XYZ file of C-alpha atoms in Angstrom:
609
model
C 159.596 62.606 -59.302
C 162.458 59.960 -60.660
C 160.945 57.067 -62.067
C 163.377 54.297 -62.861
C 164.008 50.721 -64.083
C 166.142 48.302 -62.910
C 168.602 46.134 -65.239
C 167.560 42.146 -65.287
C 169.739 40.143 -64.238
C 172.758 39.353 -65.222
C 173.474 35.564 -65.678
C 176.295 34.324 -62.979
C 178.356 33.078 -65.787
C 177.659 35.785 -68.575
C 181.304 36.709 -68.996
C 182.192 33.397 -68.506
C 183.092 31.381 -72.865
C 181.544 28.771 -73.118
C 184.536 25.729 -74.998
C 185.139 22.810 -73.828
C 188.175 22.300 -73.673
C 191.238 23.886 -71.298
C 191.206 27.486 -72.702
C 188.802 28.193 -69.922
C 192.232 27.823 -67.358
C 193.827 31.484 -68.898
C 191.223 32.599 -66.857
C 194.368 32.073 -63.932
C 196.359 34.057 -65.415
C 195.049 37.448 -63.910
C 195.849 35.229 -60.736
C 199.593 34.786 -61.841
C 200.899 37.918 -63.522
C 201.816 39.693 -60.089
C 204.216 36.373 -59.328
C 206.348 36.577 -62.782
C 209.166 36.991 -61.241
C 208.715 33.653 -58.322
C 207.781 31.927 -62.465
C 210.731 32.742 -63.803
C 212.664 31.941 -61.087
C 210.676 28.182 -61.351
C 211.287 28.398 -65.528
C 214.892 28.185 -64.566
C 215.495 25.620 -61.856
C 213.879 23.651 -64.563
C 215.466 24.607 -67.367
C 219.063 23.453 -64.877
C 217.091 20.449 -63.782
C 215.899 19.053 -67.708
C 219.273 19.580 -68.994
C 221.002 17.593 -66.067
C 218.155 14.806 -67.313
C 219.436 14.845 -71.131
C 223.013 14.745 -69.577
C 222.705 11.382 -68.053
C 221.873 9.189 -71.220
C 224.931 10.436 -72.497
C 227.192 10.535 -70.097
C 226.036 6.493 -69.764
C 226.701 6.440 -74.680
C 230.814 7.736 -73.503
C 230.240 5.008 -70.145
C 229.466 2.031 -71.803
C 231.926 2.672 -75.341
C 234.501 4.423 -73.982
C 234.741 2.457 -70.486
C 233.667 -1.100 -71.184
C 234.579 -0.718 -74.884
C 237.722 0.244 -74.163
C 241.218 -1.601 -75.637
C 243.317 -0.791 -72.093
C 242.260 -1.972 -68.837
C 243.741 1.606 -67.289
C 242.455 3.441 -70.087
C 238.602 2.396 -69.645
C 239.326 2.290 -65.781
C 239.707 6.401 -66.496
C 237.103 6.448 -68.906
C 234.659 5.275 -66.047
C 236.206 7.241 -63.126
C 235.434 10.166 -65.125
C 232.437 9.347 -66.214
C 230.538 8.553 -62.803
C 232.158 11.790 -61.144
C 230.519 13.436 -64.426
C 227.518 11.189 -63.477
C 227.924 12.910 -59.202
C 228.029 16.195 -60.840
C 224.868 15.644 -62.920
C 223.557 14.168 -60.292
C 223.945 17.288 -57.955
C 222.824 20.318 -59.960
C 219.434 18.135 -60.804
C 218.944 17.194 -56.985
C 219.196 21.313 -56.135
C 217.891 22.313 -59.209
C 214.781 20.279 -58.727
C 214.655 21.750 -54.902
C 215.004 24.927 -55.989
C 211.641 24.282 -58.614
C 209.706 22.605 -55.949
C 209.848 24.790 -53.749
C 208.616 27.796 -55.763
C 205.757 26.150 -57.507
C 204.559 24.760 -54.254
C 205.017 27.856 -53.183
C 203.506 29.600 -56.704
C 200.215 26.947 -55.308
C 199.653 28.006 -52.559
C 200.405 31.607 -52.631
C 197.962 31.623 -56.265
C 195.614 29.994 -54.682
C 194.678 31.734 -51.709
C 193.968 34.918 -53.461
C 191.943 33.242 -55.510
C 189.647 32.122 -52.672
C 190.339 35.878 -51.271
C 189.049 37.693 -54.421
C 185.935 35.026 -54.779
C 184.838 35.915 -50.802
C 185.119 39.384 -51.510
C 183.433 39.024 -54.544
C 180.290 36.532 -53.177
C 179.719 39.062 -50.069
C 178.997 42.051 -52.165
C 176.182 40.122 -53.992
C 172.815 41.515 -53.498
C 170.370 38.978 -52.189
C 168.743 38.631 -54.876
C 172.554 35.899 -56.221
C 171.768 33.730 -52.597
C 168.039 33.485 -53.404
C 169.239 30.818 -56.174
C 173.017 29.716 -55.279
C 173.642 27.336 -51.720
C 175.775 28.107 -49.598
C 176.903 24.830 -49.270
C 177.788 24.987 -53.109
C 180.148 27.955 -53.136
C 181.987 27.000 -49.812
C 182.820 23.067 -52.308
C 183.601 25.604 -55.108
C 186.128 28.011 -52.482
C 187.550 24.386 -50.711
C 187.678 21.605 -53.336
C 187.884 23.502 -56.335
C 190.647 25.627 -54.867
C 192.350 22.699 -54.392
C 192.608 21.375 -57.420
C 193.542 25.046 -59.430
C 196.049 24.467 -56.571
C 197.485 21.406 -57.703
C 197.027 22.476 -61.009
C 198.955 26.063 -60.320
C 201.709 24.159 -57.473
C 202.599 21.001 -59.505
C 200.808 20.275 -63.045
C 202.026 23.303 -64.817
C 205.838 22.679 -63.726
C 205.085 19.238 -64.172
C 203.809 20.011 -67.380
C 206.894 21.791 -68.294
C 209.053 20.020 -67.453
C 208.282 17.150 -69.228
C 207.496 18.588 -72.390
C 211.497 20.051 -72.219
C 211.943 16.384 -71.762
C 210.417 14.910 -74.334
C 211.405 18.186 -77.072
C 215.649 17.242 -75.634
C 214.752 13.759 -75.645
C 213.392 14.480 -79.571
C 216.730 16.101 -79.956
C 218.703 13.375 -79.208
C 216.939 11.092 -80.435
C 217.206 12.278 -83.496
C 221.079 13.085 -83.272
C 221.862 9.184 -81.995
C 219.673 7.103 -85.108
C 217.558 9.217 -86.909
C 215.869 6.559 -88.747
C 214.518 5.139 -85.849
C 213.675 8.230 -84.680
C 211.292 8.532 -87.511
C 209.387 4.542 -86.792
C 209.195 6.244 -82.940
C 207.696 9.447 -83.888
C 205.373 7.565 -86.530
C 204.011 5.547 -83.679
C 203.419 8.307 -81.359
C 201.241 9.982 -83.633
C 198.988 7.080 -83.215
C 198.926 7.658 -79.145
C 197.574 11.732 -79.386
C 193.906 10.971 -80.650
C 192.880 8.019 -77.707
C 194.450 11.253 -75.587
C 192.902 14.344 -76.595
C 189.374 11.732 -76.977
C 189.362 11.002 -73.507
C 190.715 14.292 -72.738
C 187.317 15.580 -73.723
C 185.632 13.326 -71.443
C 187.532 13.164 -68.175
C 186.737 16.572 -68.412
C 183.419 16.465 -68.814
C 182.894 14.091 -65.845
C 185.805 16.475 -63.618
C 182.433 19.305 -63.923
C 179.881 16.407 -63.125
C 181.691 15.635 -60.350
C 182.630 18.828 -58.899
C 178.631 19.736 -59.218
C 178.165 16.123 -57.169
C 180.714 16.748 -54.649
C 178.674 20.773 -54.405
C 175.777 19.379 -54.139
C 176.418 17.419 -50.872
C 177.999 20.512 -49.593
C 174.742 22.759 -49.327
C 172.365 19.343 -47.909
C 175.391 19.213 -45.196
C 175.343 22.432 -44.537
C 171.537 22.698 -44.393
C 171.394 20.126 -41.833
C 174.057 21.088 -39.860
C 172.283 24.752 -39.684
C 169.359 23.441 -39.004
C 170.154 20.619 -36.393
C 167.723 21.818 -33.250
C 164.744 21.389 -36.249
C 165.629 18.534 -37.094
C 166.112 16.635 -33.284
C 163.543 18.118 -31.984
C 161.608 16.451 -35.092
C 163.826 12.908 -34.797
C 165.008 13.071 -38.286
C 168.222 12.583 -37.487
C 167.833 9.337 -39.953
C 166.543 10.592 -42.151
C 168.673 13.327 -43.024
C 171.215 10.965 -42.311
C 169.641 9.563 -45.239
C 169.856 12.395 -47.295
C 172.889 13.047 -47.331
C 173.652 9.252 -47.810
C 171.992 9.447 -51.455
C 173.967 13.190 -52.399
C 177.268 11.540 -51.119
C 177.025 7.727 -53.643
C 175.738 10.422 -56.082
C 179.253 11.805 -56.077
C 180.913 8.927 -55.690
C 179.404 7.453 -58.611
C 180.041 10.457 -60.362
C 183.718 10.610 -59.678
C 183.652 6.447 -60.273
C 182.910 7.165 -63.779
C 185.593 10.176 -64.153
C 188.474 7.481 -62.229
C 187.287 5.055 -64.938
C 187.518 7.183 -68.159
C 191.208 8.108 -67.014
C 192.108 4.363 -65.927
C 191.295 3.685 -69.622
C 192.766 6.879 -70.453
C 195.903 6.331 -68.890
C 196.158 1.978 -70.062
C 196.317 2.939 -73.461
C 198.843 5.878 -73.318
C 201.278 3.184 -71.579
C 200.282 0.272 -74.269
C 200.022 2.073 -77.446
C 203.395 4.341 -76.054
C 205.961 1.411 -74.594
C 204.956 -0.931 -77.717
C 206.138 1.822 -79.829
C 208.948 1.848 -78.090
C 209.919 -1.791 -77.481
C 209.425 -2.274 -81.275
C 211.357 0.518 -82.240
C 214.165 -0.962 -79.698
C 214.124 -4.983 -81.321
C 214.824 -2.687 -84.212
C 217.823 -1.429 -82.676
C 219.010 -4.428 -81.115
C 219.140 -5.532 -84.214
C 221.098 -2.673 -85.922
C 223.618 -3.824 -82.602
C 224.022 -7.036 -83.992
C 223.757 -5.511 -87.647
C 227.242 -3.223 -86.685
C 226.039 -0.154 -87.757
C 225.031 1.033 -84.573
C 227.114 1.430 -81.367
C 226.346 -0.158 -77.958
C 226.774 2.938 -76.206
C 224.231 4.986 -79.206
C 222.498 1.606 -78.315
C 221.867 2.333 -74.610
C 221.952 5.814 -75.201
C 218.679 6.015 -77.355
C 217.128 3.560 -75.433
C 217.191 5.927 -72.231
C 216.477 8.843 -74.329
C 213.181 7.039 -75.442
C 212.802 6.222 -71.529
C 212.342 10.254 -71.026
C 210.937 11.273 -73.859
C 207.781 7.953 -72.871
C 208.166 9.166 -69.495
C 207.566 12.619 -70.091
C 204.850 11.317 -72.649
C 203.227 9.417 -70.189
C 203.340 12.037 -67.514
C 201.853 14.327 -69.729
C 198.786 12.645 -70.262
C 198.567 12.900 -66.501
C 198.947 16.178 -66.260
C 195.969 16.406 -68.757
C 194.266 14.702 -66.365
C 194.500 16.825 -63.518
C 194.310 20.165 -65.835
C 190.805 18.769 -67.010
C 189.775 18.237 -63.249
C 191.063 22.329 -63.002
C 189.454 23.384 -66.275
C 186.127 22.476 -64.264
C 186.671 23.749 -61.255
C 188.600 27.398 -62.433
C 184.854 27.083 -64.730
C 183.136 27.098 -61.850
C 185.069 29.146 -59.745
C 185.096 32.196 -63.028
C 181.040 31.800 -62.691
C 181.020 33.252 -59.589
C 183.988 35.779 -60.365
C 181.147 36.874 -63.566
C 177.880 37.281 -61.158
C 177.291 40.481 -60.938
C 175.006 42.572 -59.283
C 172.465 44.460 -59.731
C 172.932 46.445 -56.851
C 176.464 49.038 -58.103
C 177.842 52.460 -56.526
C 176.784 54.831 -58.747
C 180.149 55.967 -60.832
C 179.064 59.442 -59.613
C 177.886 59.042 -56.452
C 176.385 62.044 -54.533
C 177.350 63.324 -50.998
C 174.621 62.940 -47.920
C 174.223 66.724 -46.668
C 175.660 66.897 -42.950
C 173.580 65.088 -40.530
C 171.057 66.811 -38.492
C 170.461 66.257 -34.516
C 167.453 65.335 -35.213
C 168.464 62.475 -37.445
C 167.405 61.591 -41.385
C 164.270 62.457 -42.801
C 162.956 59.740 -45.327
C 160.806 59.822 -48.640
C 159.444 56.920 -50.821
C 157.361 58.958 -53.698
C 155.417 56.347 -55.872
C 157.524 52.669 -54.788
C 156.655 50.000 -56.231
C 158.757 46.039 -56.610
C 157.915 42.902 -57.002
C 160.994 40.492 -56.445
C 163.124 39.301 -59.447
C 161.396 35.664 -58.079
C 158.267 36.835 -58.275
C 158.220 39.819 -60.650
C 153.447 39.019 -61.253
C 153.765 39.681 -57.679
C 153.986 43.521 -56.364
C 155.149 43.639 -52.968
C 155.328 46.874 -52.987
C 152.447 49.268 -55.076
C 152.721 52.614 -55.547
C 153.573 53.354 -51.369
C 154.648 57.563 -51.145
C 155.520 57.608 -47.007
C 157.260 61.429 -45.845
C 159.000 60.571 -42.244
C 160.224 63.973 -40.725
C 163.898 64.186 -39.102
C 163.621 62.676 -35.382
C 160.189 60.802 -35.370
C 159.632 57.710 -34.820
C 157.132 55.157 -37.317
C 155.338 51.988 -36.558
C 154.807 49.948 -39.701
C 152.382 47.425 -39.036
C 150.265 45.085 -40.818
C 149.081 41.037 -41.623
C 152.370 38.608 -42.708
C 152.852 39.370 -45.680
C 152.143 42.270 -45.950
C 155.652 44.316 -47.396
C 156.950 45.293 -43.905
C 159.931 43.556 -44.314
C 160.213 44.961 -47.351
C 160.298 48.106 -47.343
C 163.822 47.828 -44.890
C 165.206 46.163 -47.312
C 164.867 49.008 -49.864
C 165.502 51.182 -46.845
C 168.926 49.551 -46.997
C 169.228 48.918 -50.866
C 169.676 45.390 -50.797
C 166.979 45.773 -53.999
C 166.109 48.899 -55.745
C 162.720 48.994 -56.474
C 160.876 48.572 -60.748
C 159.718 51.902 -60.604
C 159.515 55.420 -57.848
C 162.241 56.129 -55.847
C 163.442 56.414 -52.125
C 165.525 59.665 -50.371
C 167.274 59.755 -47.998
C 167.680 63.800 -46.330
C 166.471 64.479 -50.635
C 169.144 62.086 -52.193
C 168.865 59.474 -54.076
C 169.956 56.419 -52.494
C 170.681 55.117 -55.948
C 172.761 58.251 -55.994
C 174.514 57.416 -52.365
C 177.528 54.034 -52.876
C 175.867 51.637 -50.407
C 179.264 52.367 -47.622
C 177.930 55.807 -47.179
C 173.512 54.718 -47.459
C 174.105 52.135 -44.955
C 176.662 53.468 -42.664
C 173.834 55.707 -41.355
C 171.057 53.409 -41.170
C 171.197 50.879 -37.844
C 169.543 47.824 -38.529
C 168.243 45.430 -35.076
C 166.630 42.169 -37.233
C 164.151 40.043 -36.440
C 166.335 36.591 -36.781
C 169.323 38.147 -34.472
C 172.930 37.080 -36.425
C 175.469 36.849 -33.391
C 178.917 35.637 -34.766
C 181.785 33.404 -33.672
C 183.398 35.495 -31.788
C 183.194 36.905 -27.958
C 181.109 39.706 -26.468
C 182.887 42.689 -27.528
C 183.734 41.702 -31.154
C 180.569 40.918 -31.427
C 178.816 44.371 -30.585
C 181.581 46.211 -31.687
C 180.616 44.711 -35.221
C 178.848 47.704 -35.293
C 180.892 50.521 -35.840
C 185.025 48.218 -35.742
C 186.899 51.544 -34.927
C 184.787 51.966 -31.026
C 186.573 51.595 -27.953
C 185.646 49.142 -25.739
C 184.546 51.464 -22.981
C 181.584 52.581 -26.089
C 181.117 48.758 -26.106
C 180.164 48.404 -22.942
C 178.188 51.693 -23.187
C 175.749 50.148 -25.997
C 175.886 47.030 -23.805
C 174.312 49.220 -21.160
C 171.741 50.963 -23.312
C 170.201 47.811 -24.584
C 170.406 45.972 -20.847
C 172.861 43.398 -22.188
C 175.413 44.552 -19.978
C 174.075 42.409 -16.406
C 174.458 39.291 -18.765
C 177.796 39.724 -20.391
C 178.892 40.598 -16.891
C 177.730 37.208 -15.342
C 179.057 35.162 -18.547
C 182.224 32.883 -17.384
C 184.732 35.973 -18.638
C 182.630 38.731 -19.064
C 183.068 40.588 -22.502
C 185.671 37.961 -23.410
C 183.570 34.985 -23.515
C 183.320 33.492 -26.910
C 179.736 33.375 -27.626
C 179.874 30.183 -30.065
C 178.566 29.553 -33.112
C 175.406 32.045 -34.081
C 175.438 32.765 -29.627
C 174.504 29.014 -29.157
C 175.634 29.603 -25.975
C 173.288 32.966 -25.379
C 169.106 32.743 -25.198
C 167.063 34.557 -27.825
C 166.659 37.582 -25.424
C 170.263 37.903 -24.927
C 170.841 37.734 -28.606
C 168.683 40.161 -29.211
C 170.205 42.030 -26.967
C 173.548 41.603 -28.088
C 171.768 42.482 -31.457
C 170.372 46.364 -30.148
C 173.883 46.604 -28.357
C 175.488 47.226 -32.169
C 173.073 49.289 -33.976
C 173.193 51.555 -30.747
C 176.699 52.073 -31.160
C 177.233 52.394 -34.784
C 174.730 55.784 -33.297
C 172.395 56.015 -37.050
C 170.644 59.139 -37.972
C 168.476 56.361 -39.100
C 166.916 53.254 -36.896
C 165.413 50.231 -38.455
C 163.978 48.105 -35.693
C 162.642 44.640 -37.215
C 160.573 42.483 -33.947
C 163.290 44.282 -31.568
C 161.535 42.763 -29.089
C 159.506 40.030 -29.904
C 162.216 37.089 -28.139
C 163.256 38.803 -24.779
C 160.717 39.053 -21.696
C 158.384 41.297 -19.932
C 161.420 42.831 -18.095
C 164.082 42.179 -20.415
C 161.428 43.775 -22.852
C 160.381 46.977 -20.545
C 164.596 47.592 -19.719
C 164.410 47.298 -23.415
C 161.825 49.810 -24.740
C 163.429 51.900 -21.940
C 166.978 52.351 -23.707
C 164.990 52.096 -27.235
C 163.105 55.148 -25.900
C 166.700 56.500 -25.658
C 168.649 55.904 -28.421
C 165.562 56.977 -30.613
C 166.328 60.337 -29.286
C 168.353 62.186 -32.152
C 167.364 59.551 -34.743
C 164.468 58.728 -36.910
C 162.826 55.572 -35.990
C 160.998 53.307 -38.249
C 159.994 50.253 -36.229
C 158.119 46.987 -37.775
C 156.104 46.040 -34.620
C 153.337 44.079 -33.387
C 153.075 44.032 -30.211
C 150.882 47.215 -28.590
C 153.313 48.592 -25.884
C 155.765 49.343 -28.620
C 153.489 50.724 -31.366
C 151.201 52.876 -28.979
C 154.843 55.012 -28.482
C 155.631 55.642 -32.523
C 154.534 59.167 -33.295
C 152.583 57.765 -35.600
C 151.122 54.286 -37.301
C 151.494 53.328 -40.557
C 149.590 49.987 -41.873
C 150.263 47.757 -44.615
C 148.392 45.541 -46.697
C 148.734 44.110 -50.179
C 151.952 46.616 -50.499
C 150.086 48.985 -49.891
C 149.825 51.818 -46.900
C 146.047 51.779 -45.781
C 145.817 53.538 -43.594
C 148.196 56.173 -41.694
C 147.388 57.707 -37.796
C 148.498 57.515 -34.305
C 146.611 54.401 -32.207
C 143.497 56.124 -30.776
C 143.084 57.632 -34.512
C 143.408 54.233 -35.897
C 141.496 52.348 -33.034
C 138.531 55.146 -34.349
C 138.699 53.913 -37.987
C 137.752 50.101 -36.886
C 139.562 49.212 -39.677
C 142.359 46.669 -40.472
C 144.801 48.514 -37.236
C 140.964 48.226 -35.647
C 140.880 44.274 -35.955
C 145.044 43.200 -35.288
C 144.887 44.856 -32.680
C 141.335 43.210 -31.094
C 142.841 39.675 -32.199
C 145.764 40.803 -30.110
C 144.205 41.961 -27.230
C 141.761 38.888 -27.438
C 144.757 36.142 -27.287
C 146.174 38.690 -24.588
C 142.635 38.725 -22.472
C 142.306 36.830 -19.569
C 140.588 32.979 -19.720
C 137.681 32.676 -17.663
C 137.498 30.642 -14.960
């Protein structure tokens, strides 16, 4: 006997730095790295645009000093004409470079966002059921939509704006020093005072941005839960209550968003007042310098324009900082999803299953003990030992909570047992890849899933490479062909979200056809006929009997019509096997199974007149 113990579940943010800074955005680098060429092209366009912008004030200086200040009118007109011609050339370069920059960074924003969405979704769908026990679907959807939209803004716009305004800030400062070192030194000293409030409020904006995204995710989770349960909500006339519950979440998100907006507005207010206050003071000094004759009018004009460029770039950088803080919060949330690690992983050196036999698979449970991660103190299965022969049909019965569904989840390796082993054809399921294991198992669940596809594709979900004829053959075996043919467009009829256009029995027959199409050596039937009427059940039972030939079948069932056809019946109670045998043997024992059978017979007994 082999005993293994599963590792503890990794924390969703085990690999995520807990820093409250923009360093979280470094997590986007792997998604941007494949597009270095596009970033380089955008950078070149950015350099040309920034250079053209910085050339404009110098052209104005030339125009003022050489044109308006020239003694000869003809000479002045020539200078003005040349200056304006040069300005038009600069404007043309600026237009082309800006358009090219906009196109490239917009493309990058869309491309990187699409890659992030795909990566997160690909990662989430590979998580074990344990992940979905603690993570709400609405929260995942919020991160895939709202959070990635914020990242799209930072990659597609904000990074470009940050680089552009950084270049303008540096270039403008250099030109300010060239124009007037004294005035520039004064303005720099004053601008230093602006940095402190920007940093302090920037941290607050980041925290509030994360809180705001969390509240939006909460609202999305509530909305998703309500919309998925609309028949129940309407049946109990709870529409008003649920609308109010969602309204509370929306108001909470609004309140948090307003706190973020107020903080960001305060940041903008302080930045603009302090920056332009410093500029006005310095320009007042410059005006006195022109009056005193220590500075020309053109130099002052140039200084004003460069000061405006520097001030504008600082203001824009403060805006970008706010966007970056929000994107940092969104990135942190997405990286938490990407950092989640499932205990259910493929082995580093996977084994292979032996060649399929004509009778199906052998299933061995060796002293299996399992408790759900959320209820570790309560064993769902305890020291379970069972050998199922190839081609055998085994029915698993027992009261609610006995461990029947848990057994199926372990066979599919949705979870690993804390001790003991499960073997398929002699190979431990933990030594197989999930693709190999689950490819050898077909299941018809109790809660039937029908996708928003047509009938053909819903059945083909069991084996994507199946031909139309094979799909139709599987539908015939599952007694689904006739009702599908009666649909408006036959097999190409759209079945609606979650199969709302079908009855419960029809949905179940679609699921049975899907499993039969897969043609696995091991078939798991979880109450496969529970939603069928008597006629449909008779048809499906006949189809299932034919489908069981050449494969091993394990059935969870309460209906005696299903149980009695099994080669063997396993009775579970409290996670343990308490009885095992044929229907007649177990009835003779007068134990748990006999009581369950008596209850069912009593339930179906005719009422005395």
